[in-house]
Short mmCIF file of C-alpha atoms in Angstrom, two decimals:
data_model
loop_
_atom_site.label_atom_id
_atom_site.label_comp_id
_atom_site.label_asym_id
_atom_site.label_seq_id
_atom_site.Cartn_x
_atom_site.Cartn_y
_atom_site.Cartn_z
CA ASP U 119 22.12 4.08 62.07
CA GLN U 120 20.11 2.58 59.25
CA GLN U 121 20.99 -1.11 58.97
CA VAL U 122 18.70 -1.69 56.00
CA LYS U 123 18.70 0.80 53.16
CA GLN U 124 16.61 1.29 50.08
CA ASN U 125 18.38 3.98 48.11
CA SER U 126 15.69 4.53 45.51
CA PRO U 127 12.68 6.33 46.98
CA SER U 128 10.68 5.83 43.81
CA LEU U 129 10.58 3.81 40.61
CA SER U 130 8.37 4.03 37.53
CA VAL U 131 7.96 1.12 35.12
CA GLN U 132 5.78 0.45 32.10
CA GLU U 133 3.14 -2.25 32.44
CA GLY U 134 4.48 -5.60 31.27
CA ARG U 135 8.11 -4.73 31.92
CA ILE U 136 10.32 -5.86 34.78
CA SER U 137 10.46 -3.94 38.06
CA ILE U 138 13.64 -4.29 40.10
CA LEU U 139 13.67 -3.00 43.65
CA ASN U 140 16.92 -2.98 45.56
CA CYS U 141 17.87 -3.20 49.20
CA ASP U 142 21.26 -3.09 50.95
CA TYR U 143 22.10 -4.06 54.49
CA THR U 144 25.06 -3.65 56.77
CA ASN U 145 24.65 -6.33 59.43
CA SER U 146 26.33 -9.54 58.31
CA MET U 147 24.38 -11.42 60.99
CA PHE U 148 21.07 -10.91 59.21
CA ASP U 149 19.78 -14.35 58.25
CA TYR U 150 16.22 -13.83 57.09
CA PHE U 151 14.78 -11.25 54.76
CA LEU U 152 11.27 -10.20 53.82
CA TRP U 153 9.60 -7.93 51.34
CA TYR U 154 6.40 -6.18 52.30
CA LYS U 155 3.99 -4.32 50.06
CA LYS U 156 2.01 -1.36 51.34
CA TYR U 157 -0.92 0.43 49.76
CA PRO U 158 -1.92 3.89 51.02
CA ALA U 159 -4.04 3.83 54.19
CA GLU U 160 -3.32 0.13 54.71
CA GLY U 161 -0.77 -1.78 56.74
CA PRO U 162 2.12 -3.56 55.04
CA THR U 163 1.41 -7.09 53.87
CA PHE U 164 3.88 -9.91 53.46
CA LEU U 165 5.01 -10.50 49.89
CA ILE U 166 7.97 -12.87 49.77
CA SER U 167 10.85 -14.00 51.95
CA ILE U 168 14.28 -15.56 51.66
CA SER U 169 16.58 -17.26 54.10
CA SER U 170 20.31 -16.64 54.05
CA ILE U 171 20.91 -20.27 53.08
CA LYS U 172 19.37 -19.52 49.68
CA ASP U 173 20.22 -17.03 46.97
CA LYS U 174 16.88 -17.03 45.20
CA ASN U 175 13.23 -17.53 46.01
CA GLU U 176 10.42 -17.35 43.50
CA ASP U 177 6.68 -16.98 43.95
CA GLY U 178 4.72 -16.41 40.77
CA ARG U 179 5.65 -13.04 39.30
CA PHE U 180 7.86 -12.19 42.28
CA THR U 181 11.47 -13.30 42.74
CA VAL U 182 13.82 -12.26 45.48
CA PHE U 183 17.58 -12.54 45.02
CA LEU U 184 20.11 -12.47 47.83
CA ASN U 185 23.80 -11.68 47.38
CA LYS U 186 25.34 -12.22 50.79
CA SER U 187 28.84 -11.20 49.84
CA ALA U 188 27.53 -7.84 48.61
CA LYS U 189 24.92 -7.60 51.39
CA HIS U 190 22.37 -6.89 48.73
CA LEU U 191 18.80 -7.98 48.20
CA SER U 192 16.60 -7.38 45.19
CA LEU U 193 12.96 -7.97 44.30
CA HIS U 194 12.04 -8.63 40.68
CA ILE U 195 8.46 -8.32 39.49
CA VAL U 196 7.79 -9.76 36.04
CA PRO U 197 5.60 -8.75 34.32
CA SER U 198 4.69 -5.60 36.22
CA GLN U 199 1.01 -4.77 36.54
CA PRO U 200 -0.75 -1.52 37.54
CA GLY U 201 -1.99 -3.23 40.71
CA ASP U 202 1.64 -3.61 41.77
CA SER U 203 1.83 0.15 42.32
CA ALA U 204 2.58 0.46 46.03
CA VAL U 205 5.39 1.13 48.48
CA TYR U 206 7.71 -1.83 48.97
CA PHE U 207 9.71 -2.32 52.15
CA CYS U 208 12.50 -4.77 52.65
CA ALA U 209 13.12 -6.06 56.15
CA ALA U 210 15.87 -8.13 57.74
CA ARG U 211 16.30 -10.09 60.92
CA ALA U 212 19.23 -11.59 62.75
CA THR U 213 19.03 -14.48 65.17
CA ASN U 214 20.88 -12.43 67.77
CA THR U 215 18.32 -9.61 67.61
CA GLY U 216 15.43 -11.85 68.60
CA ASN U 217 12.18 -11.26 66.82
CA GLN U 218 12.84 -7.73 65.69
CA PHE U 219 12.91 -6.94 62.01
CA TYR U 220 14.76 -3.92 60.68
CA PHE U 221 13.03 -2.11 57.85
CA GLY U 222 14.28 -0.13 54.91
CA THR U 223 12.87 3.28 54.05
CA GLY U 224 10.69 1.96 51.24
CA THR U 225 10.51 2.34 47.47
CA SER U 226 7.36 3.67 45.86
CA LEU U 227 6.68 1.72 42.66
CA THR U 228 4.41 3.14 39.98
CA VAL U 229 3.44 0.86 37.12
CA ILE U 230 2.24 2.90 34.16
CA PRO U 231 -0.53 1.32 32.08
CA ASP D 196 -8.49 -14.72 58.45
CA VAL D 197 -6.09 -13.45 61.07
CA LYS D 198 -6.35 -9.85 62.10
CA VAL D 199 -4.59 -7.03 63.80
CA THR D 200 -7.08 -4.28 64.50
CA GLN D 201 -6.20 -0.69 65.30
CA SER D 202 -9.06 1.17 66.92
CA SER D 203 -8.84 4.37 64.90
CA ARG D 204 -7.90 5.03 61.29
CA TYR D 205 -7.61 8.79 61.75
CA LEU D 206 -7.08 10.89 64.86
CA VAL D 207 -6.62 14.60 65.39
CA LYS D 208 -5.34 15.68 68.80
CA ARG D 209 -4.14 18.88 70.34
CA THR D 210 -0.61 19.55 71.55
CA GLY D 211 -0.22 18.46 75.16
CA GLU D 212 -3.06 15.94 75.12
CA LYS D 213 -2.55 12.40 76.34
CA VAL D 214 -3.26 10.07 73.43
CA PHE D 215 -4.05 6.36 73.48
CA LEU D 216 -3.65 4.19 70.40
CA GLU D 217 -5.15 0.73 70.78
CA CYS D 218 -4.21 -2.47 68.98
CA VAL D 219 -5.87 -5.88 69.28
CA GLN D 220 -4.86 -9.14 67.61
CA ASP D 221 -6.85 -12.34 67.44
CA MET D 222 -4.04 -14.75 66.55
CA ASP D 223 -2.77 -15.55 70.05
CA HIS D 224 0.58 -14.06 69.07
CA GLU D 225 3.12 -13.54 71.81
CA ASN D 226 4.94 -10.61 70.22
CA MET D 227 3.47 -7.20 69.52
CA PHE D 228 5.11 -4.11 68.09
CA TRP D 229 4.45 -0.42 67.53
CA TYR D 230 6.08 1.35 64.58
CA ARG D 231 5.73 4.77 63.11
CA GLN D 232 6.07 5.41 59.41
CA ASP D 233 7.36 8.73 58.12
CA PRO D 234 8.32 9.72 54.56
CA GLY D 235 11.96 9.02 53.87
CA LEU D 236 12.45 7.31 57.23
CA GLY D 237 10.59 4.06 56.67
CA LEU D 238 9.28 2.09 59.61
CA ARG D 239 10.85 2.86 62.96
CA LEU D 240 10.28 0.72 66.02
CA ILE D 241 8.90 2.55 69.05
CA TYR D 242 8.23 -0.26 71.55
CA PHE D 243 7.63 -3.98 71.51
CA SER D 244 6.43 -6.64 73.87
CA TYR D 245 7.25 -10.35 74.05
CA ASP D 246 4.66 -11.21 76.66
CA VAL D 247 1.95 -9.83 78.87
CA LYS D 248 3.22 -7.02 81.11
CA MET D 249 6.58 -7.09 79.34
CA LYS D 250 7.86 -4.22 77.24
CA GLU D 251 11.07 -3.29 75.53
CA LYS D 252 12.18 0.01 74.06
CA GLY D 253 12.70 0.18 70.36
CA ASP D 254 14.72 2.72 68.44
CA ILE D 255 12.61 5.82 69.16
CA PRO D 256 10.80 5.41 72.52
CA GLU D 257 11.09 9.00 73.68
CA GLY D 258 7.71 10.60 74.31
CA TYR D 259 5.90 7.26 74.24
CA SER D 260 4.93 4.52 76.65
CA VAL D 261 3.07 1.24 76.22
CA SER D 262 0.80 -1.07 78.11
CA ARG D 263 0.16 -4.76 77.66
CA GLU D 264 -2.23 -6.03 80.33
CA LYS D 265 -3.68 -8.78 78.13
CA LYS D 266 -2.01 -10.91 75.49
CA GLU D 267 -4.24 -9.70 72.70
CA ARG D 268 -4.01 -5.97 73.38
CA PHE D 269 -1.06 -3.59 73.08
CA SER D 270 -1.60 0.10 73.70
CA LEU D 271 0.65 2.96 72.70
CA ILE D 272 0.45 6.09 74.84
CA LEU D 273 1.65 9.54 73.92
CA GLU D 274 2.10 11.14 77.30
CA SER D 275 1.92 14.72 76.02
CA ALA D 276 1.35 14.89 72.29
CA SER D 277 3.60 17.13 70.23
CA THR D 278 3.47 18.15 66.60
CA ASN D 279 6.54 16.04 65.77
CA GLN D 280 4.51 12.98 66.71
CA THR D 281 2.24 13.55 63.74
CA SER D 282 2.71 10.30 61.82
CA MET D 283 1.26 7.00 60.65
CA TYR D 284 1.35 4.50 63.50
CA LEU D 285 1.41 0.80 62.71
CA CYS D 286 0.84 -2.05 65.12
CA ALA D 287 2.12 -5.54 64.31
CA SER D 288 2.18 -8.96 65.92
CA SER D 289 4.03 -12.22 65.44
CA LEU D 290 4.50 -15.62 67.00
CA SER D 291 7.54 -16.21 69.15
CA GLU D 292 8.52 -18.72 66.54
CA TRP D 293 7.65 -16.21 63.90
CA GLY D 294 7.59 -18.51 60.93
CA ARG D 295 8.11 -17.36 57.42
CA TYR D 296 5.69 -14.47 57.34
CA GLY D 297 7.30 -12.13 59.83
CA TYR D 298 4.76 -9.72 61.17
CA THR D 299 1.06 -9.24 60.63
CA PHE D 300 0.31 -5.54 60.52
CA GLY D 301 -2.78 -3.55 61.32
CA SER D 302 -4.14 -0.97 58.90
CA GLY D 303 -2.53 1.92 60.71
CA THR D 304 -3.64 5.03 62.55
CA ARG D 305 -2.93 8.38 60.95
CA LEU D 306 -2.38 10.75 63.87
CA THR D 307 -2.28 14.50 63.41
CA VAL D 308 -1.24 16.66 66.34
CA VAL D 309 -2.22 20.31 65.99
#
């Protein structure tokens, strides 16, 4: 049973525009969320995180929004750049699951120059 | 710069072979994890370890085993490789108090079983 879902396998955006990647989760006990970015033939790298006590966290061009009532997470990239083209995974963790993160299936973002 | 190193980037093995995937981290992390990544399925946890000689099954442990004899090294073993184990394998590590960055991942091993 997939506890973290990314329903859009792919997304294409023009350079300079906003990219919005979405993530839904089912476990209301999740209290910490991460976004990872993955280039082909490389491991995922940490991008941005958010705790359940917040509804927004911003880091440069990247902003993550958390809507706990909807169990929904989104990553906004503004402005999008060609180097942002990668697969993005959201991940969630609950205190009662120890150190294990649950990952979504990933969204492949293509930023068109 | 902290590192998780996976010994092979690409491997091709025959059906029925015993396969060892090695992972070493230099960050003194307590926790280590093995995931496989498949298209449309994301990252699925195979096994993890919270300490030396400790191991826990993840979501898809069947056909795999692990070994953690030293803190820095976590090995994934395919007892008898099958074609459905063709995948990208990712090793990760984290502190027990994992902080804000979650896991540090290795670069992955692309395994093809023929």
